Amino acid sequence: MKIFEKKGATLIEYAVLAALIIIVAIAAIRVVGQKVSQKFSTVATSL
């Protein structure tokens, strides 16, 4: 009996890759969201 089968290893690799993509996406959304919030505050103040 094999400890790691190719299917299982591939599934784990895809799961890790998906997790990394999600983490990067969340970080990017947070940064962009903060920048947009600052711009809206600037515009609201100038009005």
XYZ file of C-alpha atoms in Angstrom:
47
model
C 0.000 0.000 0.000
C 1.387 3.361 -0.985
C 1.500 6.095 1.612
C 0.936 8.846 -0.918
C -0.936 8.172 -4.077
C -0.570 10.412 -7.094
C -4.229 11.452 -6.959
C -3.982 12.471 -3.317
C -0.757 14.382 -3.850
C -2.232 16.233 -6.816
C -5.323 17.117 -4.805
C -3.186 18.482 -1.981
C -1.087 20.503 -4.427
C -4.203 22.061 -5.947
C -5.578 22.818 -2.481
C -2.345 24.548 -1.445
C -2.257 26.496 -4.712
C -5.886 27.577 -4.280
C -5.194 28.653 -0.687
C -2.229 30.771 -1.783
C -4.269 32.413 -4.530
C -7.055 33.191 -2.064
C -4.605 34.693 0.440
C -3.042 36.922 -2.232
C -6.481 37.972 -3.496
C -7.669 38.891 0.007
C -4.517 40.921 0.644
C -4.891 42.756 -2.667
C -8.563 43.498 -2.025
C -7.767 44.898 1.418
C -5.037 47.187 0.071
C -7.149 48.404 -2.839
C -10.126 48.872 -0.528
C -8.103 51.079 1.801
C -6.825 53.178 -1.098
C -10.344 53.611 -2.495
C -11.647 54.527 0.948
C -8.969 57.201 1.273
C -9.845 58.628 -2.138
C -13.560 58.736 -1.298
C -12.745 60.513 1.971
C -10.655 63.064 0.099
C -13.427 63.690 -2.414
C -16.082 63.922 0.312
C -13.978 66.411 2.268
C -13.412 68.602 -0.770
C -17.131 68.708 -1.517
